[in-house]
Short mmCIF file of C-alpha atoms in Angstrom, two decimals:
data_model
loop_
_atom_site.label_atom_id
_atom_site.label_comp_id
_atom_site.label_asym_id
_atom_site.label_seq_id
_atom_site.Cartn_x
_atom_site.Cartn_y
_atom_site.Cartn_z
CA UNK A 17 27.34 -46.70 -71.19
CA UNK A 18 26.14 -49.33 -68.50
CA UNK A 19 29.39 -48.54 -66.67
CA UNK A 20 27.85 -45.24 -66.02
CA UNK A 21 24.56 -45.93 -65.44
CA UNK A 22 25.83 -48.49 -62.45
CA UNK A 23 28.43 -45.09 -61.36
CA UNK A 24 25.25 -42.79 -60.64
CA UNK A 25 23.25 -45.59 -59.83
CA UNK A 26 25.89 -45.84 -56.94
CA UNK A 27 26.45 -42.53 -56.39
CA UNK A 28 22.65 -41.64 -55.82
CA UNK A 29 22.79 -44.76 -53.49
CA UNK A 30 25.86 -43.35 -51.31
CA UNK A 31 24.24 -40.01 -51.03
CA UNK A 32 20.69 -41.67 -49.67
CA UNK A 33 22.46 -43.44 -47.27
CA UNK A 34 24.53 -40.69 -45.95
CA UNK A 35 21.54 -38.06 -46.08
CA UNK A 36 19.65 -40.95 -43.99
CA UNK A 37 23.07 -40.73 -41.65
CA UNK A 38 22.89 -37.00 -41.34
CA UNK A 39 19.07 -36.90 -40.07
CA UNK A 40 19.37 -39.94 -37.52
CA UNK A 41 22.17 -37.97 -35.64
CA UNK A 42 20.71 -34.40 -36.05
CA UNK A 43 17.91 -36.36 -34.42
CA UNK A 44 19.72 -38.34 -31.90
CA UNK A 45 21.27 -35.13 -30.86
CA UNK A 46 18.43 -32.86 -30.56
CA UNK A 47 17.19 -35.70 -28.08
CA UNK A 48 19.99 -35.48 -26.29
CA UNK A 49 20.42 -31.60 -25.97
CA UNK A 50 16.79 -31.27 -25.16
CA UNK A 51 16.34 -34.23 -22.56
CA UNK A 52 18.55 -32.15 -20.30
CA UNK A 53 17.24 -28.74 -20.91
CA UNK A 54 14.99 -29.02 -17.53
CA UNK A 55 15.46 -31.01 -14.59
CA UNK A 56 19.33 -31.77 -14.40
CA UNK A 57 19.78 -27.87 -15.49
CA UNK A 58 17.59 -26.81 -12.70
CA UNK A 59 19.51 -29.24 -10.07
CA UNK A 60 22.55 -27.57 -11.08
CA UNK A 61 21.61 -23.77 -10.36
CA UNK A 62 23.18 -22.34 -7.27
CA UNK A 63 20.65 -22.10 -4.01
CA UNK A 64 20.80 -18.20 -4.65
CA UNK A 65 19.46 -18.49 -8.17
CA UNK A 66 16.73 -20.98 -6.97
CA UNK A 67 15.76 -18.58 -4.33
CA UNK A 68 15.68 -15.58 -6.98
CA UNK A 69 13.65 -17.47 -9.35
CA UNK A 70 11.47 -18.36 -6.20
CA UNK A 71 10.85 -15.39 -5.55
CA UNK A 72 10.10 -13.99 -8.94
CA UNK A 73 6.99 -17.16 -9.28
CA UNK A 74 5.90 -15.99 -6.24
CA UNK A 75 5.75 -11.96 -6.63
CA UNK A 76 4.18 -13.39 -10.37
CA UNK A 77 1.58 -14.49 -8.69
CA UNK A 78 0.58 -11.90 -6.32
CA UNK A 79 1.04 -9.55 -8.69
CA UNK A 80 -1.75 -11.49 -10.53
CA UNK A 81 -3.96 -11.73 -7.90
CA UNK A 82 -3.58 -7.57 -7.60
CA UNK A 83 -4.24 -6.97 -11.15
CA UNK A 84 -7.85 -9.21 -10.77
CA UNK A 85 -8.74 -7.46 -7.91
CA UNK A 86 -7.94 -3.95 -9.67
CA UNK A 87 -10.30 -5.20 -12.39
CA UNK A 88 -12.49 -6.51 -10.66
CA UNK A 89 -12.65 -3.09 -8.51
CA UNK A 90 -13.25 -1.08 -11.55
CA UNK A 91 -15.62 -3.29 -13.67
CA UNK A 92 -17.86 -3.90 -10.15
CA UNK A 93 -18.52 -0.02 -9.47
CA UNK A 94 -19.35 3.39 -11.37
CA UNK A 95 -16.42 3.68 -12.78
CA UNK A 96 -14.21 6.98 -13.96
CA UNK A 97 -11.47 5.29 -15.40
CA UNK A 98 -9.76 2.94 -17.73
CA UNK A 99 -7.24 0.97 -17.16
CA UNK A 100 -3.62 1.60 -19.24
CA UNK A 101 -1.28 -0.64 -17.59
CA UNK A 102 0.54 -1.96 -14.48
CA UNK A 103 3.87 -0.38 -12.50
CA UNK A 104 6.42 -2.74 -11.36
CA UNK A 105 7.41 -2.72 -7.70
CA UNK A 106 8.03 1.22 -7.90
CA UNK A 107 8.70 0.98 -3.68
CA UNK A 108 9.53 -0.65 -0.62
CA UNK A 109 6.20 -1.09 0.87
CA UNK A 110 5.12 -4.79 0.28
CA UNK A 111 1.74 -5.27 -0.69
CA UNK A 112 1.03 -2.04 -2.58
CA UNK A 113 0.90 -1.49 -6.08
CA UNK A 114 0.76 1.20 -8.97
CA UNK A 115 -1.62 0.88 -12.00
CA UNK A 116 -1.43 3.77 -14.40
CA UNK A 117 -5.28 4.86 -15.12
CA UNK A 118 -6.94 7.71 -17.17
CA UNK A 119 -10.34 9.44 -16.34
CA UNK A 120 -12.69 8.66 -19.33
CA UNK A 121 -12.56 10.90 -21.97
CA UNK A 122 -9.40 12.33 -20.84
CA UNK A 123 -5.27 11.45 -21.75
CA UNK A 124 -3.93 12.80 -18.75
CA UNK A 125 -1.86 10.12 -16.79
CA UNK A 126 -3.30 9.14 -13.37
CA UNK A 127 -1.62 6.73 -10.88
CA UNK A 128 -3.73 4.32 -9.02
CA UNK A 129 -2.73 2.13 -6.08
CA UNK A 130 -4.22 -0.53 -4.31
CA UNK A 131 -3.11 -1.47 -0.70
CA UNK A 132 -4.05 -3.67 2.02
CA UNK A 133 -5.98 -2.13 5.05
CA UNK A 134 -2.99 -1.36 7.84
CA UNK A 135 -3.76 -3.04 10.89
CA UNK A 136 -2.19 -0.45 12.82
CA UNK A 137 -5.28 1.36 11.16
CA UNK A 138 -6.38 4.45 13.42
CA UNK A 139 -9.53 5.46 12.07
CA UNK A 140 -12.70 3.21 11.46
CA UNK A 141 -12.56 1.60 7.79
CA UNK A 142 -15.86 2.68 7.01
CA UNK A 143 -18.18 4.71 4.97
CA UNK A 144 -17.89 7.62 7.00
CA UNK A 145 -14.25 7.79 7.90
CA UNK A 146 -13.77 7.16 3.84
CA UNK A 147 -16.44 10.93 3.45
CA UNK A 148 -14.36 12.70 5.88
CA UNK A 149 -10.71 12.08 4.77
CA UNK A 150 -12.09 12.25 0.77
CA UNK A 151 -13.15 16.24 2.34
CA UNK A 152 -10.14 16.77 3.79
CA UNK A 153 -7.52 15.70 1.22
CA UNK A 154 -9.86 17.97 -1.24
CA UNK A 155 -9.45 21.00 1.09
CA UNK A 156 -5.74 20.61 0.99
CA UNK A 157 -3.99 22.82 -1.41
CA UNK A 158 -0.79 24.25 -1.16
CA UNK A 159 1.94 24.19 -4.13
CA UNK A 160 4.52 22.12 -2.42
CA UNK A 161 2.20 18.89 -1.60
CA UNK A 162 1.05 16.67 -4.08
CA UNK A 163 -3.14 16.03 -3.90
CA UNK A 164 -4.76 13.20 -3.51
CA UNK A 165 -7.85 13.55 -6.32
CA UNK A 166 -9.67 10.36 -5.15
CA UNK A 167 -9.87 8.01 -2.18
CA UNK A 168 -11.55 4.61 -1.15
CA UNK A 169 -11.95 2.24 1.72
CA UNK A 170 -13.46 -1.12 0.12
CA UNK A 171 -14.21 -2.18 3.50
CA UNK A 172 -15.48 -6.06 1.73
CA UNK A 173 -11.54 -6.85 0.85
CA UNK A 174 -9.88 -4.46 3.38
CA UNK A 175 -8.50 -2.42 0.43
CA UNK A 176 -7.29 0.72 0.19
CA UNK A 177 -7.43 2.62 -3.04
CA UNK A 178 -6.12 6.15 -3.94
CA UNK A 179 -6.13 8.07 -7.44
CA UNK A 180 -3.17 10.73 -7.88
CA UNK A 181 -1.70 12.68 -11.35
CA UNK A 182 1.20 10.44 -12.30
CA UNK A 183 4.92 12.37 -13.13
CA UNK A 184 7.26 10.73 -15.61
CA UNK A 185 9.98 12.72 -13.96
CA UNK A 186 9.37 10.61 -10.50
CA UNK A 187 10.35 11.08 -7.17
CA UNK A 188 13.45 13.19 -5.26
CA UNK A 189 14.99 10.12 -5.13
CA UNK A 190 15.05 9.01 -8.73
CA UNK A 191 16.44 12.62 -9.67
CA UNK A 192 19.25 11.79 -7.29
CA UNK A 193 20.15 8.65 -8.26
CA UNK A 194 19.10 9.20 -11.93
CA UNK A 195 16.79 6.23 -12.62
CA UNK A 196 13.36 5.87 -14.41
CA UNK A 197 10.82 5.78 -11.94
CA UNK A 198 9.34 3.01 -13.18
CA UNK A 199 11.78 0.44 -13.08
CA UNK A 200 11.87 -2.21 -9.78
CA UNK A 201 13.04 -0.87 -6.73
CA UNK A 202 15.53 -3.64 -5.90
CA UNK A 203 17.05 -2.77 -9.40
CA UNK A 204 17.00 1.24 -9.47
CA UNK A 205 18.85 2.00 -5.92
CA UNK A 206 21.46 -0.24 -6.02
CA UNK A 207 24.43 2.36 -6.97
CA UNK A 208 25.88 5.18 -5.80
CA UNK A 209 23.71 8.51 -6.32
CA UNK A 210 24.70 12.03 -6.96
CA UNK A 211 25.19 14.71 -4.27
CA UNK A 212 22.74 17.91 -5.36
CA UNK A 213 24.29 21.13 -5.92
CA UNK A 214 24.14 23.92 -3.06
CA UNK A 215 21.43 25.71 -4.65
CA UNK A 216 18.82 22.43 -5.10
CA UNK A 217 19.39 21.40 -1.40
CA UNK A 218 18.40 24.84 0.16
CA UNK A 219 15.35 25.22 -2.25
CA UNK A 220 14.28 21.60 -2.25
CA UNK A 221 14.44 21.47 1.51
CA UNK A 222 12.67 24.35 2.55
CA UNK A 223 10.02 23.62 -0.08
CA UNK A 224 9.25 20.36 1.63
CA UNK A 225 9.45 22.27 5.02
CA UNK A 226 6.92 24.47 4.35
CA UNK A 227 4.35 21.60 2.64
CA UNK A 228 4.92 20.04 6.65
CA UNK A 229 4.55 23.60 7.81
CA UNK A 230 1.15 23.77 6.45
CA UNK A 231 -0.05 20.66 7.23
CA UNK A 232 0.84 21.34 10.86
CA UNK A 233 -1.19 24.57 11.07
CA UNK A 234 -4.49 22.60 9.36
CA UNK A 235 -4.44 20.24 12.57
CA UNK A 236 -2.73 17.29 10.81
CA UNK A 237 -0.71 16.14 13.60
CA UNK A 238 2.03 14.51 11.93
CA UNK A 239 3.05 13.39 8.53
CA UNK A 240 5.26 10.32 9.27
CA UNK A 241 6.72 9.17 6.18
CA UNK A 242 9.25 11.90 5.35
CA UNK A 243 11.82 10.76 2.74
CA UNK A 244 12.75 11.02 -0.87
CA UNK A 245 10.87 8.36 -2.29
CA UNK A 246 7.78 10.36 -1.31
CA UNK A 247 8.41 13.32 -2.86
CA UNK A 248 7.81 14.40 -6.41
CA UNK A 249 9.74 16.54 -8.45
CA UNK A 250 8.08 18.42 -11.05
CA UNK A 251 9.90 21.34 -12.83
CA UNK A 252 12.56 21.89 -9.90
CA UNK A 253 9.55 22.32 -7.49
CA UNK A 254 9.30 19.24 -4.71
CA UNK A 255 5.59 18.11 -3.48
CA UNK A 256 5.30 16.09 -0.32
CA UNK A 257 2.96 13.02 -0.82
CA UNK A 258 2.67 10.06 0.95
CA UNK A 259 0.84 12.20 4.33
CA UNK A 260 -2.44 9.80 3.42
CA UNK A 261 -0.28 7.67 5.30
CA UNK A 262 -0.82 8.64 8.65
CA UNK A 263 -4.39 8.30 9.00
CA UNK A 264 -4.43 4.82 7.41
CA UNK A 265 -2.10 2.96 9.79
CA UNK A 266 0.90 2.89 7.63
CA UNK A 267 4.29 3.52 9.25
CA UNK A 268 7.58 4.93 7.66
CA UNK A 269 10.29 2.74 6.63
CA UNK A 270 12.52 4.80 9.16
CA UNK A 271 10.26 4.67 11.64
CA UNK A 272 11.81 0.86 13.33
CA UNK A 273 15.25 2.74 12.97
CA UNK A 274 13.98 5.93 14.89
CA UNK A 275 11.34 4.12 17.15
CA UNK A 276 13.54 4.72 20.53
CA UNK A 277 14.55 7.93 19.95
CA UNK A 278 11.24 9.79 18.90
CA UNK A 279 8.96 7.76 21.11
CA UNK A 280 5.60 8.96 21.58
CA UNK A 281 7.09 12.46 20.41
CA UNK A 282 5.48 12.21 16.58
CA UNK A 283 6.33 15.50 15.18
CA UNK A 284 10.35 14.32 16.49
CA UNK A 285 9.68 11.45 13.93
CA UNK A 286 9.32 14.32 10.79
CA UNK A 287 12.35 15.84 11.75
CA UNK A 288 14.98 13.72 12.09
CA UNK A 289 13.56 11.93 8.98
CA UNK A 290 14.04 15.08 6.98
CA UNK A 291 17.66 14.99 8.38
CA UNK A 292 17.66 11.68 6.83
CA UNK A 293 16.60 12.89 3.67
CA UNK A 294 18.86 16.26 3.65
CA UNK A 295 21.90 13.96 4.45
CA UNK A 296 20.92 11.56 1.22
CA UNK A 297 20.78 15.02 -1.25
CA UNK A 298 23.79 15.99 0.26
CA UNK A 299 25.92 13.04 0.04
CA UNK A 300 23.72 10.70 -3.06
CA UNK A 301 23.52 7.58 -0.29
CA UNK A 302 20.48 7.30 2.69
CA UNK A 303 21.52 6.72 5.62
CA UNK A 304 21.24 3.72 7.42
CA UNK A 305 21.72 3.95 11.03
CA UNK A 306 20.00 6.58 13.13
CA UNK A 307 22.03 9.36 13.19
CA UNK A 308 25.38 10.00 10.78
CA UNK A 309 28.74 9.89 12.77
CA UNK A 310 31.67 12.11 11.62
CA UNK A 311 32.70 9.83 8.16
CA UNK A 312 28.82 10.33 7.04
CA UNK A 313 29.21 14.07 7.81
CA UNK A 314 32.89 14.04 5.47
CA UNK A 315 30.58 13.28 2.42
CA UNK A 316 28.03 15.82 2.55
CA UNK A 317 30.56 18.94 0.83
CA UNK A 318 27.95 21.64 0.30
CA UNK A 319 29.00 24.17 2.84
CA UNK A 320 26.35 24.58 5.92
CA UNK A 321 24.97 21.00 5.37
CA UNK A 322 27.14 19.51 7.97
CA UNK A 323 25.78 22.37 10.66
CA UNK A 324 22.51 21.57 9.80
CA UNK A 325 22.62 18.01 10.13
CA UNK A 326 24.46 18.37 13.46
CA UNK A 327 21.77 20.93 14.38
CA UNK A 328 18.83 18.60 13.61
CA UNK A 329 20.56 15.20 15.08
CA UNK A 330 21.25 16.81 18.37
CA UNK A 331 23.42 14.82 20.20
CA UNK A 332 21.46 15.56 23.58
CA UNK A 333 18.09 14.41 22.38
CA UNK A 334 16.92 18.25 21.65
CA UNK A 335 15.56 17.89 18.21
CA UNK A 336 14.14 21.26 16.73
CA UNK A 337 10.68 21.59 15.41
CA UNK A 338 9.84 21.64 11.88
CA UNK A 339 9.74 25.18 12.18
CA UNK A 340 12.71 25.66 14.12
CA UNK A 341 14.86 23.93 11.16
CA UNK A 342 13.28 25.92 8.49
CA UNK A 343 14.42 28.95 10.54
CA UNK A 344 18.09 27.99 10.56
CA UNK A 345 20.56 30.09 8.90
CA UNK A 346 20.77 27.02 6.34
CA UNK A 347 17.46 28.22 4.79
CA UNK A 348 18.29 32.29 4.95
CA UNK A 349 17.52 34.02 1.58
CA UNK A 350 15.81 31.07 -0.60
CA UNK A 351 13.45 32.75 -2.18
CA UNK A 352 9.61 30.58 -2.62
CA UNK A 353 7.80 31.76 -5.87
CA UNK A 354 4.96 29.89 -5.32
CA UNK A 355 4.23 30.49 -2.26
CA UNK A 356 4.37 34.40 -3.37
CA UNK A 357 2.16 34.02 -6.43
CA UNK A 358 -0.49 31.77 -4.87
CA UNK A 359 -0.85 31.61 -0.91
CA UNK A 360 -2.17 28.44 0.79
CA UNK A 361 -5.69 28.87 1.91
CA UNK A 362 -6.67 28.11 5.54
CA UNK A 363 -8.41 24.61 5.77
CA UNK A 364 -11.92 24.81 7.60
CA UNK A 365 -11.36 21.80 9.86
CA UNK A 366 -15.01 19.86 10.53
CA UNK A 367 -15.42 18.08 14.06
CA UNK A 368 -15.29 14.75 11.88
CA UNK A 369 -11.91 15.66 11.14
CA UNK A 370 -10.77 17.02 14.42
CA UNK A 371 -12.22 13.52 16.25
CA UNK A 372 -9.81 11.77 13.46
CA UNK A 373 -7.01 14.00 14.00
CA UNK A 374 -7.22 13.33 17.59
CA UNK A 375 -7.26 9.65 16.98
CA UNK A 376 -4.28 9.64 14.84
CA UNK A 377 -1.82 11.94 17.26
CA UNK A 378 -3.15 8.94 19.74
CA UNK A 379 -3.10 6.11 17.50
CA UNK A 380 -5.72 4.78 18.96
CA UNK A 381 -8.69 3.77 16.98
CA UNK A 382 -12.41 5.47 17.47
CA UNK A 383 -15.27 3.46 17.28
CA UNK A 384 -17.22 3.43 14.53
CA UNK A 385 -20.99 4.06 14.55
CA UNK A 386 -23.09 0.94 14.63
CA UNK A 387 -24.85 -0.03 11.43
CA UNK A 388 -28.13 -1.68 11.01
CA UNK A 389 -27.10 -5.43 9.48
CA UNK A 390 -30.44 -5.33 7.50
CA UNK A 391 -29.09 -1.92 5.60
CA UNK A 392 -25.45 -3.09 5.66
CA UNK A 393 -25.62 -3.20 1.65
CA UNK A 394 -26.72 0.17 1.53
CA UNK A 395 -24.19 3.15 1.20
CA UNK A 396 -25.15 6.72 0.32
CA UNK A 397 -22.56 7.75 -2.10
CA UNK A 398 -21.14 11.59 -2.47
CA UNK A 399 -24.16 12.59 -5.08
CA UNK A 400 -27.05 11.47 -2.60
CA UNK A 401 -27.95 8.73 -4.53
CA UNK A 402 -28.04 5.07 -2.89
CA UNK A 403 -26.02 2.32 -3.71
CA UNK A 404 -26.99 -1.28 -3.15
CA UNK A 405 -23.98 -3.36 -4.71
CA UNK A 406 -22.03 -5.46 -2.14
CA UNK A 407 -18.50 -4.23 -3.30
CA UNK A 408 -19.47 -0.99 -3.52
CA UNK A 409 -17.27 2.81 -3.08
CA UNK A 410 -19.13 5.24 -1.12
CA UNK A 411 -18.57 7.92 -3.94
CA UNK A 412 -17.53 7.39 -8.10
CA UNK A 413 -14.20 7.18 -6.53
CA UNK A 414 -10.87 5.92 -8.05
CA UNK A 415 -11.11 3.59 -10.64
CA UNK A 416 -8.69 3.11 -13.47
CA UNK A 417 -10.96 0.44 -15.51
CA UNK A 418 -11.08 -1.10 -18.77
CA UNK A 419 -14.54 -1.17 -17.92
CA UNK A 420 -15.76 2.04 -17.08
CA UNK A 421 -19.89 3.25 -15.71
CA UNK A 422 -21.53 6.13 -14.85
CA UNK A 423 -23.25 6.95 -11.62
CA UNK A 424 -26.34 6.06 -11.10
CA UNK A 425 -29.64 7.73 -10.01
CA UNK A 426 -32.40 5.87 -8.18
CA UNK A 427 -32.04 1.76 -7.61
CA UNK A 428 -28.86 0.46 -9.90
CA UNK A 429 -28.65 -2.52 -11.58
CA UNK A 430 -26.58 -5.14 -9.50
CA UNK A 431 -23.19 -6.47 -10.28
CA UNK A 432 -21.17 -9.01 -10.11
CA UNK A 433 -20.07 -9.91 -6.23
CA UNK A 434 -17.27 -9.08 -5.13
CA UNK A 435 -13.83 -11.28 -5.17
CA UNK A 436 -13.61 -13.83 -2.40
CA UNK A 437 -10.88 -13.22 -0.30
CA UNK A 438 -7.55 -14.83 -1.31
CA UNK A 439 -6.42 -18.13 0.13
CA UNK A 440 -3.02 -18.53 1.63
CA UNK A 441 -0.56 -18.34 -1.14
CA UNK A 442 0.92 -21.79 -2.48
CA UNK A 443 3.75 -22.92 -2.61
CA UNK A 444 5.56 -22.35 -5.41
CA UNK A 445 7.48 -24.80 -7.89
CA UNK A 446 10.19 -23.96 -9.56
CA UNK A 447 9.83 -25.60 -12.20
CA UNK A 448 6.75 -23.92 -13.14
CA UNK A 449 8.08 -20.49 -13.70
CA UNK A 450 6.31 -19.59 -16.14
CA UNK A 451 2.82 -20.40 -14.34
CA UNK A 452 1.16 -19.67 -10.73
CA UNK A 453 -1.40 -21.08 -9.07
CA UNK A 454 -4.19 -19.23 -8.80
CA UNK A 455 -7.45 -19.31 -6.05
CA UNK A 456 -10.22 -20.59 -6.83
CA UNK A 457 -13.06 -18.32 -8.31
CA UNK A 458 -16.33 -17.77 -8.88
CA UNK A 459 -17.63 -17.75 -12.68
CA UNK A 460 -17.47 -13.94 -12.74
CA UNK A 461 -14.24 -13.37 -11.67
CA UNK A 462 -12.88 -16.40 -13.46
CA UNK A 463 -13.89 -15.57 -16.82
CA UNK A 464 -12.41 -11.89 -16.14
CA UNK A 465 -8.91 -13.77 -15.54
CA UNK A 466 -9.10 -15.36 -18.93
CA UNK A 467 -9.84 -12.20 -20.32
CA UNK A 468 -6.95 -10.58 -18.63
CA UNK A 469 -4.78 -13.77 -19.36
CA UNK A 470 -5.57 -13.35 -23.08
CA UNK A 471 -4.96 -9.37 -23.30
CA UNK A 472 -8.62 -8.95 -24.55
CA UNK A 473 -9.77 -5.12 -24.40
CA UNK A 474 -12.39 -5.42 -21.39
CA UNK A 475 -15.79 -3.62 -22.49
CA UNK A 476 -17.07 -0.79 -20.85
CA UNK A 477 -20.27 -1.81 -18.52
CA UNK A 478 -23.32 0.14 -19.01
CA UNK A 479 -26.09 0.36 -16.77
CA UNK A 480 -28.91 0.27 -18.40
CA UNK A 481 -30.83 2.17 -15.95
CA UNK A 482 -28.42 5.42 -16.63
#
């Protein structure tokens, strides 16, 4: 019996000792693994995948910065809008981005972006140049352009902000290469597209003719940014966006490639760029020299494209009119249903809008009207009514807002001031990608990060003289 007793006693004492084994090396281990999770992991990585994850820290962080200043926008004027969430990098132009909005009391899907001021800007960034355009872009209708619904120049950050209806189906160019609009643009281009059938290319192409068509005979002296990205495709029916463009200072992406062969001959520019965007339906690649050479024409297979791209990059510097290629014998027989069920009306063009017209064809910027510095503060919005805030729109213009406000009538309440201007951007560690460093704020604006940071529902801001 005491043999026993001394068995289990030893027994028990064997398995203490080896359980006490089993956790010091578990922990010794665990040390070991995780001492060398960081730094010697980091100096490991390839320069490529340091640059990458460079890059991603720093696109992090101005993507931050652009979301406070969109709330920040919204919450600091009379407000239409809520905010529902933020694009990716849907394009190639730096500095813009894409925040999907809602007007209040309302589900439909609106697409808001926020841009820096151009400083190739044509027109005066002002109150008045913000009325006219806002007029203009209202007066345009026609079924093969996409509208602008609201536009404003917040002259205190040099920001441009625009409120269109937002497609899930996406561009021309994400129907040809068959991608989501909303992913990345470095990630949804990469591969090889499709070529369009026959049919598509003659309809989809003379619909976008006739949108520049129209816009010629309104006085609009160019469009400028003609390519696939910047049309949207909505029940096999293409609208031409994107001609904001023009009057704000912002060049196309083809325009460096084209520079020396349109020169000061604009309206060349719209051509040969819908060339470029004929040759990409036809073949499911853009093309990326100036004008295709005899392999590019072997890819486009839909009989008549290669005549028509040979017509429109003439070889002795000739290039047709808009109107001249939607005459070609391309284009014969495509019948336009919408244009037969609902003709374009005729735009009645102001003198404001003829003096910017004429500034734009010049690119040359008019002078704006001088302003009284004690009134600076002052803006008369759309309704009449007067406006003191500092960053103030001159009408109850875009804004896709968690915290929306109504207009208001008489003297308003003031509001927070407006975002300081961003310092140069740090530079970023790599180590800390996870974080970025961010400017430093005012009160306001800081406790509206942390609210962002934390994914707290912003509340709607009432005035309380409404």
């Amino acid at each position: 019996m005491g043999l026993s007793y001394a068995v289990i006693g030893t027994i028990c004492a064997v398995g203490v000792i080896v359980t006490v084994v089993i956790i010091l090396v578990s922990w010794f281990c665990y040390k070991r693994c995780t001492r060398y999770d960081y730094t010697p992991l980091y100096e490991d990585l390839s320069l490529p995948v340091k640059l990458r994850r460079e890059r991603e820290t720093q696109r992090n962080s101005v993507r931050e910065e652009a979301l406070i200043n969109c709330q920040f926008y919204l919450r600091s004027h009379s407000g239409r809008y809520t905010y529902s969430g933020y694009f990716p990098n849907m394009g190639t132009r730096q500095e813009k981005h894409w925040f999907l909005v809602r007007k209040v009391r309302s589900s439909k899907d609106l697409i808001m972006t926020v841009w820096k001021k151009s400083p190739n800007c044509p027109v005066p960034f002002d109150v008045a140049t913000q009325k006219t355009l806002k007029e203009l872009f209202r007066a345009i209708s026609h079924p093969y352009i996409w509208p602008v619904l609201d536009l404003d120049l917040w002259e205190e950050q040099n920001l441009v902000i625009s409120v269109q209806t937002y497609k899930r189906s996406g561009s021309l160019k994400d129907h040809i290469y068959g991608v989501s609009p909303n992913g990345y643009v470095e990630d949804k281009y990469g591969l090889h597209g499709r070529s369009l059938p026959i049919n598509q290319l003659k309809l989809y192409g003379l619909q976008v003719l006739q949108a520049l068509l129209y816009l010629e005979e309104q006085g609009v002296p160019f469009h400028g940014n003609v390519h696939s990205g910047n049309i949207i495709l909505e029940k096999r029916t293409c609208r031409l966006a994107a001609y904001e463009n023009a009057f704000l200072g912002y060049s196309s992406q083809l325009y460096p490639v084209l520079e020396k062969y349109v020169k000061e001959d604009m309206q060349s520019l719209d051509s040969l760029s819908f060339g470029h965007m004929m040759y990409e339906m036809s073949s499911g690649e853009p093309l990326t020299q100036a004008f295709p050479d005899r392999l590019h024409l072997q890819k486009c297979k839909a009989q008549g494209v290669k005549e028509l791209l040979e017509f429109i990059f003439d070889v002795n510097g000739d290039y047709p009119s808009i109107r001249i290629i939607s005459e070609h014998e391309f284009f014969v027989g495509v019948r336009l249903k919408h244009l037969e069920k609902d003709p374009p009306q005729k735009i009645s063009v102001t003198p404001a809008m003829k003096t910017i017209f004429k500034s734009v064809k010049r690119g040359k910027k008019v002078k704006s009207k001088g302003r009284n510095p004690s009134t600076r503060s002052k803006r008369v919005t759309s309704y009449g009514s007067v406006d003191t805030r500092t960053p103030v729109s001159t009408s109850a213009p875009s804004s896709h807002t968690a915290a929306g406000s109504s207009h208001v009538q008489g003297t308003p309440a003031p509001s927070a001031a407006p975002p300081p201007p961003p310092p140069p951007m740090p530079q970023s560690n790599p180590d800390d990608s996870q974080t970025s460093t961010l400017p430093v704020v005012d009160s306001g604006r800081n406790a509206l990060l942390s609210q962002i940071r934390k994914g707290t529902t912003l509340k709607r801001v009432e005035n309380p003289n409404v």
